[in-house]
Amino acid sequence: MIPLICRQFNSLFLLIIYYYENSGIGWRLMKKVLIVDDSKFWRLVVSDIVKNIKKDVEILLAEGGMDGLQKALNHRPDYFIIDYNMPDFSGLYLSVVLREMKAFKDSGIVILTASSDTINPFWAKKSGANLFINKGKKEEIEKELQVFLNTPYESLKNYESSESGNVFHIVEKRLKREILEKEILSYLKYSRDERYVISLLVMLFRNFSLFGSFRALLISTSEGRIYSFGKPVDKEVLRKFLISKLEKPTSPSFWSFHGVFGEGSISDDNISAVVKDDGTELGVVLFEDVENPFLLRNALEDSLSSLMVLFRNLNDFRDYVIASETDGLTGLFNKRAIMRFLEEVLRSGKNIAVAMMDIDDFKKINDTFGHPVGDEVLRAVANILRETVKSGKVGRYGGEEFMVVFETGERDAVVKTMNSIMENIRNFDWQKIFGSEKKVTLSGGVAFSKKESSPVELIEEADKKLYTAKRSGKDRYVI
């Protein structure tokens, strides 16, 4: 019986040994501390301090930056205590290199400096170090290292690294990324012109690879904006494709589309990336028909943190603009915004048209059905105007009055749009708002710009024609 139990125990023991040796957990629970300093004196001093603080650590010693890097790759220490001033390369340099390696993303790094060193905590932190300690007083070093060594840092022991010890290649990669980030962040000064910013991104990424098309989605609760550069693509197809890349897509109040659109579809040869800030998805970039996917993917990966800042800024600025320019009830331009747009198109020298439109007998609607129903009517009319006017902008001028600024002076095009507006209003299912057969109609007046026309003159002329339409029986417009 006893031999049988012994054999079973031996089998179990061998099984446990096999599991620990092959699971990657290993027997060693002891943490490793690597002390990197070109001074033998300071290596011994720091080593003694560490031993007094932590009895259960394995201490490794390196005589300089290159030696420290080699020992880091071979032994995967959890804690690094690195001197700043060393003959081969500095502690800052080594800290930068270590943080570029996935194995040491969660390791602890301290940089030790002499009082004469031209470094401060800012540079230590930017290099990736967790802590900066001055070598001035042993008591202060002990106090700081006590906290540091009791913080649970750890390297990835089982990470199969393809990273070589080529420190210069690693630093060059980081330098390239920082140059790319600096370039993208320089676009922040153009935040007022979002389309121009997107065009700058197109030109930037063409430096890494040619591609057939570039699409971008920026999304916030106020507005979803889709930009399309390259071959034509169907708006709805592109919108659905970009949204499908998001895990928790925001539902914006409305959508706008900018660039080249048509009947096309998305190419199967594409590269995309979601731009997000922690859990908030800010947008998507999409490249189609990429000539060198490897170079573009690398550039895109290095750009994501700066794209996050850029997209966040663009979304915040767009939200601010919409809040300041948008009528809260209808989502159209408010009076100030539509007037500013009118002034801008007139300054451009374009021939344009202005339409003033008014809901007929709106006071009766409010008196009979109440103001909440009246608000629903205003929103429905606003949506019809927004969807019908393709070349121009629509604003709520005040109360139940709307203004349309056409970006064309071609009479036939304006007449066609005005007829569509009137028909769409007449054919709308108003019963779902009123609960009865009640209909809503509009009256309007249209004025065409002449040389030297002013905004006030155009509005006054359109207003006069609006009242002519009212006196002529309503449900019509006058040009």
XYZ file of C-alpha atoms in Angstrom:
479
model
C 0.000 0.000 0.000
C 2.779 2.424 0.998
C 4.808 1.847 -2.221
C 1.651 2.504 -4.226
C 1.062 5.808 -2.419
C 4.707 6.759 -2.968
C 4.474 6.000 -6.664
C 1.293 8.125 -6.913
C 2.966 10.966 -5.004
C 6.030 10.802 -7.260
C 3.815 10.933 -10.354
C 1.943 13.947 -9.004
C 5.233 15.637 -8.080
C 6.631 15.059 -11.578
C 3.410 16.402 -13.083
C 3.674 19.577 -10.994
C 7.318 20.007 -12.053
C 6.352 19.588 -15.711
C 3.530 22.109 -15.363
C 5.717 24.780 -13.748
C 8.553 24.265 -16.185
C 6.313 24.452 -19.236
C 3.560 26.886 -18.226
C 5.819 29.940 -18.177
C 5.023 30.557 -14.499
C 8.251 28.917 -13.351
C 9.430 28.370 -9.821
C 10.942 31.796 -9.375
C 8.607 34.267 -7.724
C 11.501 36.537 -6.838
C 11.517 39.956 -8.511
C 14.609 41.174 -10.358
C 16.218 44.580 -9.927
C 18.786 45.841 -12.456
C 21.122 48.611 -11.275
C 22.829 50.409 -14.155
C 25.673 52.777 -13.237
C 29.176 53.316 -14.606
C 30.390 54.017 -11.034
C 31.296 50.900 -9.030
C 30.838 52.909 -5.835
C 27.264 53.853 -6.673
C 26.431 50.327 -7.875
C 27.424 49.031 -4.426
C 25.655 51.837 -2.526
C 22.383 51.370 -4.410
C 22.696 47.588 -4.183
C 22.977 47.789 -0.374
C 19.967 50.120 -0.181
C 17.889 47.709 -2.272
C 18.952 44.722 -0.116
C 17.912 46.562 3.061
C 14.529 47.418 1.590
C 13.771 44.105 -0.141
C 15.283 40.821 1.004
C 13.456 38.760 -1.609
C 14.809 40.322 -4.811
C 17.523 39.267 -7.204
C 19.940 42.114 -7.889
C 21.673 42.435 -11.250
C 24.448 44.943 -11.968
C 25.401 46.651 -15.234
C 28.349 48.963 -15.854
C 26.770 51.176 -18.535
C 23.896 51.708 -20.925
C 24.784 49.030 -23.481
C 25.568 46.503 -20.742
C 22.285 47.399 -19.068
C 20.327 46.901 -22.287
C 21.923 43.499 -22.875
C 21.182 42.339 -19.316
C 17.621 43.649 -19.646
C 17.062 41.540 -22.770
C 18.646 38.465 -21.184
C 17.112 38.617 -17.679
C 13.886 40.652 -18.003
C 14.210 42.614 -14.732
C 11.060 44.076 -13.174
C 12.776 47.162 -11.738
C 15.461 49.390 -13.252
C 17.566 51.848 -11.257
C 19.554 53.771 -13.864
C 22.182 56.476 -13.562
C 21.598 59.462 -15.827
C 25.188 60.316 -16.779
C 27.019 57.352 -18.351
C 29.793 57.293 -20.980
C 28.096 55.197 -23.701
C 24.570 56.610 -23.517
C 22.507 58.295 -20.871
C 19.869 56.951 -18.531
C 17.258 58.933 -20.453
C 18.319 57.189 -23.642
C 18.116 53.750 -22.031
C 14.700 54.560 -20.529
C 13.390 55.573 -23.973
C 14.685 52.345 -25.509
C 13.209 50.150 -22.779
C 9.776 51.759 -23.075
C 9.786 51.090 -26.820
C 9.951 47.353 -26.054
C 6.720 45.576 -25.158
C 8.520 43.430 -22.587
C 9.224 46.497 -20.422
C 6.031 48.546 -20.877
C 5.001 47.762 -17.277
C 8.434 47.607 -15.664
C 9.491 50.184 -13.078
C 12.205 52.657 -14.051
C 14.047 55.108 -11.777
C 16.637 57.576 -13.025
C 19.330 58.644 -10.535
C 21.174 61.918 -11.067
C 23.945 63.902 -9.444
C 23.116 67.457 -8.378
C 25.284 68.817 -11.195
C 23.350 66.988 -13.939
C 21.265 69.210 -16.230
C 18.102 67.156 -15.931
C 14.893 67.473 -13.983
C 11.792 65.308 -13.347
C 10.127 66.594 -16.520
C 12.733 64.988 -18.797
C 12.833 61.814 -16.748
C 9.061 61.432 -17.033
C 9.072 62.147 -20.786
C 11.661 59.421 -21.283
C 9.266 56.900 -19.760
C 10.758 56.739 -16.267
C 8.429 56.384 -13.277
C 10.637 58.297 -10.874
C 13.516 60.781 -10.718
C 15.853 60.712 -7.681
C 18.732 63.043 -6.898
C 21.831 61.359 -5.467
C 22.281 64.174 -2.956
C 21.295 62.416 0.296
C 21.310 58.692 1.032
C 18.273 59.084 3.321
C 16.242 60.589 0.438
C 17.332 57.812 -1.934
C 16.262 55.179 0.608
C 12.903 56.874 1.148
C 12.151 57.171 -2.590
C 13.320 53.652 -3.420
C 11.233 52.252 -0.551
C 8.073 53.491 -2.292
C 9.342 52.508 -5.740
C 10.264 48.908 -4.856
C 6.966 48.348 -3.049
C 5.032 49.323 -6.177
C 4.049 46.205 -8.174
C 5.969 46.680 -11.432
C 6.677 43.701 -13.646
C 8.246 42.854 -17.001
C 6.779 40.378 -19.480
C 8.819 37.251 -18.862
C 7.303 35.080 -21.610
C 7.083 37.705 -24.333
C 8.910 36.377 -27.381
C 10.566 39.571 -28.551
C 11.611 40.091 -32.156
C 13.285 43.302 -30.988
C 17.015 43.230 -31.327
C 19.469 45.117 -29.221
C 19.818 47.732 -31.975
C 19.282 50.697 -29.694
C 19.796 53.218 -32.471
C 17.078 51.652 -34.619
C 14.654 51.773 -31.694
C 15.372 55.425 -30.940
C 15.146 56.304 -34.638
C 11.685 54.718 -34.744
C 10.582 56.828 -31.800
C 12.055 59.942 -33.415
C 10.117 59.273 -36.633
C 6.920 58.873 -34.635
C 7.470 62.139 -32.796
C 8.145 63.981 -36.077
C 4.934 62.556 -37.511
C 2.990 63.524 -34.384
C 4.399 67.045 -34.493
C 3.294 67.418 -38.114
C -0.262 66.247 -37.415
C -0.611 68.402 -34.310
C 0.465 71.431 -36.352
C -2.859 71.071 -38.210
C -4.701 72.137 -35.050
C -4.261 75.770 -36.068
C -6.596 75.110 -39.014
C -9.433 73.686 -36.892
C -11.850 76.291 -38.262
C -11.499 74.732 -41.715
C -12.069 71.035 -41.131
C -12.107 70.118 -44.825
C -8.663 71.688 -45.262
C -7.353 69.711 -42.273
C -8.583 66.461 -43.830
C -6.944 67.386 -47.151
C -3.655 67.929 -45.271
C -3.950 64.403 -43.842
C -4.439 63.042 -47.365
C -1.242 64.753 -48.543
C 0.649 63.625 -45.423
C -0.150 59.927 -45.801
C 0.695 60.028 -49.517
C 4.299 60.475 -48.380
C 4.244 56.877 -47.128
C 2.267 55.188 -49.881
C 0.131 56.034 -52.866
C -3.537 55.061 -52.513
C -6.624 55.304 -54.673
C -9.052 56.868 -52.214
C -9.153 58.317 -48.724
C -12.300 58.511 -46.589
C -12.716 59.905 -43.086
C -15.508 59.911 -40.526
C -15.599 62.362 -37.630
C -18.485 61.866 -35.265
C -19.947 63.562 -32.206
C -23.445 63.909 -30.767
C -23.932 67.116 -32.773
C -22.925 65.979 -36.233
C -21.404 63.141 -38.194
C -19.128 64.378 -40.993
C -17.958 62.144 -43.816
C -15.163 63.185 -46.180
C -14.429 61.420 -49.456
C -11.325 61.949 -51.615
C -10.660 59.821 -54.685
C -13.091 57.745 -56.708
C -16.853 58.386 -56.268
C -18.661 56.294 -53.665
C -22.286 55.992 -52.617
C -22.935 58.142 -49.530
C -25.035 55.610 -47.657
C -22.744 52.693 -48.515
C -19.764 54.635 -47.185
C -21.600 55.814 -44.079
C -22.675 52.275 -43.138
C -19.194 50.885 -43.813
C -17.458 53.473 -41.625
C -19.989 53.054 -38.809
C -19.484 49.276 -38.940
C -15.896 49.862 -37.816
C -17.099 51.384 -34.523
C -17.957 49.274 -31.474
C -20.303 51.835 -29.871
C -21.179 54.382 -32.548
C -22.536 57.745 -31.411
C -25.858 58.832 -32.929
C -25.349 62.391 -34.211
C -28.206 64.866 -34.644
C -27.513 65.001 -38.379
C -25.003 64.001 -41.052
C -23.036 66.038 -43.580
C -21.055 64.785 -46.577
C -18.060 66.481 -48.172
C -16.067 65.528 -51.247
C -16.592 63.084 -54.094
C -19.706 60.899 -54.067
C -21.591 58.930 -56.701
C -22.588 55.337 -57.424
C -19.363 53.581 -56.391
C -18.691 51.011 -53.659
C -15.869 50.395 -51.169
C -12.803 48.604 -52.527
C -11.998 45.222 -50.957
C -8.371 46.347 -50.856
C -8.572 48.743 -47.926
C -6.899 49.689 -44.657
C -8.840 51.353 -41.843
C -8.248 52.526 -38.295
C -10.545 53.759 -35.543
C -9.433 56.979 -33.852
C -10.462 56.960 -30.204
C -9.746 58.559 -26.857
C -9.961 55.797 -24.233
C -13.493 54.492 -24.681
C -14.751 57.375 -26.832
C -14.692 56.690 -30.573
C -13.951 59.935 -32.409
C -13.830 58.774 -35.998
C -12.457 56.429 -38.643
C -9.894 56.791 -41.430
C -10.077 54.543 -44.480
C -7.576 54.041 -47.308
C -8.439 52.121 -50.483
C -6.192 50.516 -53.113
C -2.991 51.063 -51.152
C 0.261 50.583 -53.069
C 2.480 49.860 -50.021
C 0.301 48.569 -47.142
C 3.281 47.876 -44.855
C 4.588 51.458 -44.876
C 1.113 52.958 -44.601
C 0.121 50.727 -41.671
C 3.291 51.679 -39.814
C 2.681 55.379 -40.407
C -0.945 55.014 -39.382
C -0.032 53.176 -36.178
C 2.484 55.880 -35.281
C -0.134 58.570 -35.976
C -3.037 57.328 -33.872
C -2.201 59.210 -30.667
C -1.850 62.537 -32.505
C -4.908 61.805 -34.659
C -6.807 61.330 -31.409
C -5.849 64.842 -30.277
C -6.654 66.295 -33.700
C -10.033 64.553 -34.044
C -11.014 65.420 -30.469
C -10.237 69.076 -31.157
C -12.132 69.062 -34.465
C -15.170 67.445 -32.836
C -15.136 69.876 -29.911
C -14.788 72.861 -32.234
C -17.611 71.565 -34.456
C -19.848 71.081 -31.408
C -19.086 74.648 -30.330
C -19.854 76.034 -33.799
C -23.107 74.093 -34.043
C -24.170 75.247 -30.583
C -23.487 78.880 -31.501
C -24.935 78.743 -35.038
C -27.798 76.285 -34.763
C -31.412 76.881 -33.875
C -32.084 74.640 -30.901
C -35.562 73.558 -32.021
C -35.086 72.822 -35.722
C -31.367 72.140 -36.059
C -31.153 74.675 -38.895
C -28.888 77.703 -38.961
C -30.095 80.373 -36.563
C -30.694 83.915 -37.846
C -27.158 85.113 -37.127
C -25.579 82.128 -38.903
C -27.756 82.264 -42.030
C -27.147 86.017 -42.302
C -23.402 85.460 -42.045
C -23.603 82.799 -44.765
C -25.557 85.189 -46.998
C -22.911 87.875 -46.514
C -20.115 85.416 -47.336
C -21.631 84.204 -50.612
C -22.382 87.758 -51.698
C -18.777 88.784 -50.995
C -17.597 85.910 -53.179
C -19.242 87.601 -56.175
C -21.587 84.702 -56.946
C -25.015 85.243 -58.429
C -27.412 83.851 -55.852
C -31.057 83.823 -54.799
C -32.747 84.281 -51.427
C -36.130 82.836 -50.497
C -38.153 83.923 -47.457
C -40.759 81.312 -46.485
C -43.495 81.383 -43.865
C -45.849 78.704 -42.501
C -49.404 79.719 -43.318
C -51.766 80.339 -40.366
C -49.208 79.087 -37.854
C -50.839 80.998 -34.993
C -54.030 78.981 -35.530
C -52.017 75.771 -35.292
C -50.593 76.823 -31.922
C -53.992 78.059 -30.653
C -55.853 74.920 -31.788
C -53.346 72.131 -31.126
C -50.984 73.698 -28.611
C -47.362 74.787 -28.759
C -45.834 71.269 -28.515
C -47.635 70.336 -31.745
C -46.563 73.658 -33.242
C -42.955 72.765 -32.410
C -43.371 69.421 -34.191
C -44.654 71.254 -37.254
C -41.637 73.566 -37.221
C -39.288 70.589 -36.978
C -41.063 68.770 -39.835
C -40.903 71.822 -42.108
C -37.223 72.316 -41.226
C -36.407 68.703 -42.140
C -38.198 69.024 -45.482
C -36.320 72.224 -46.297
C -32.983 70.704 -45.254
C -33.499 67.577 -47.355
C -34.837 69.413 -50.410
C -32.313 72.236 -50.722
C -29.177 70.701 -52.235
C -27.320 73.820 -53.368
C -27.533 76.277 -50.521
C -28.272 76.669 -46.809
C -31.462 76.930 -44.794
C -31.993 78.916 -41.612
C -34.768 79.675 -39.185
C -35.129 83.432 -39.529
C -37.548 83.792 -36.626
C -40.808 82.284 -35.346
C -42.375 80.362 -38.240
C -40.281 82.120 -40.899
C -37.416 80.438 -42.759
C -34.743 81.747 -45.108
C -33.108 79.801 -47.934
C -29.856 81.075 -49.444
C -29.345 79.422 -52.830
C -25.740 79.206 -54.007
C -26.875 79.651 -57.580
C -28.495 82.435 -59.567
C -29.864 80.113 -62.244
C -33.585 80.729 -62.326
C -34.540 77.233 -63.540
C -32.603 75.541 -60.736
C -34.184 77.784 -58.082
C -37.693 77.299 -59.490
C -37.213 73.518 -59.553
C -36.142 73.494 -55.882
C -38.968 75.822 -54.808
C -41.519 73.617 -56.571
C -40.080 70.567 -54.825
C -40.314 72.319 -51.440
C -43.977 73.203 -51.985
C -44.843 69.700 -53.166
C -42.974 68.009 -50.334
C -44.811 70.174 -47.793
C -48.193 69.420 -49.366
C -47.543 65.675 -49.610
C -46.135 65.229 -46.110
C -48.179 62.979 -43.807
C -49.304 65.669 -41.372
C -51.846 63.326 -39.798
C -49.112 61.688 -37.761
C -48.514 65.053 -36.071
C -52.088 66.370 -35.796
C -53.983 63.079 -35.529
C -56.430 64.462 -38.130
C -56.589 65.481 -41.787
C -55.109 68.909 -41.081
C -52.665 70.157 -43.745
C -49.754 72.587 -43.530
C -48.765 74.945 -46.362
C -46.066 77.518 -46.997
C -45.932 80.884 -48.711
C -42.699 82.237 -50.100
C -40.961 85.004 -51.970
C -37.748 84.752 -53.983
C -35.262 87.494 -54.887
C -32.252 87.167 -57.226
C -29.062 89.066 -56.575
C -27.792 91.789 -58.843
C -24.404 93.468 -59.011
C -23.720 95.263 -55.723
C -26.784 93.679 -54.023
C -26.685 93.913 -50.230
C -28.071 91.293 -47.823
C -30.711 93.737 -46.533
C -31.909 94.584 -50.050
C -32.284 90.925 -51.014
C -34.183 90.070 -47.823
C -36.511 93.065 -48.178
C -37.286 92.139 -51.791
C -37.922 88.484 -50.903
C -40.108 89.595 -47.951
C -42.261 91.800 -50.202
C -42.844 88.893 -52.578
C -43.652 86.641 -49.596
C -46.443 88.988 -48.513
C -47.668 89.182 -52.114
C -47.986 85.387 -52.038
C -49.901 85.620 -48.723
C -52.334 88.177 -50.137
C -52.777 86.055 -53.280
C -54.184 83.095 -51.367
C -51.179 81.454 -49.636
C -49.745 78.008 -50.442
C -47.592 79.506 -53.202
C -44.446 81.495 -53.860
C -43.721 84.595 -55.930
C -40.541 85.371 -57.861
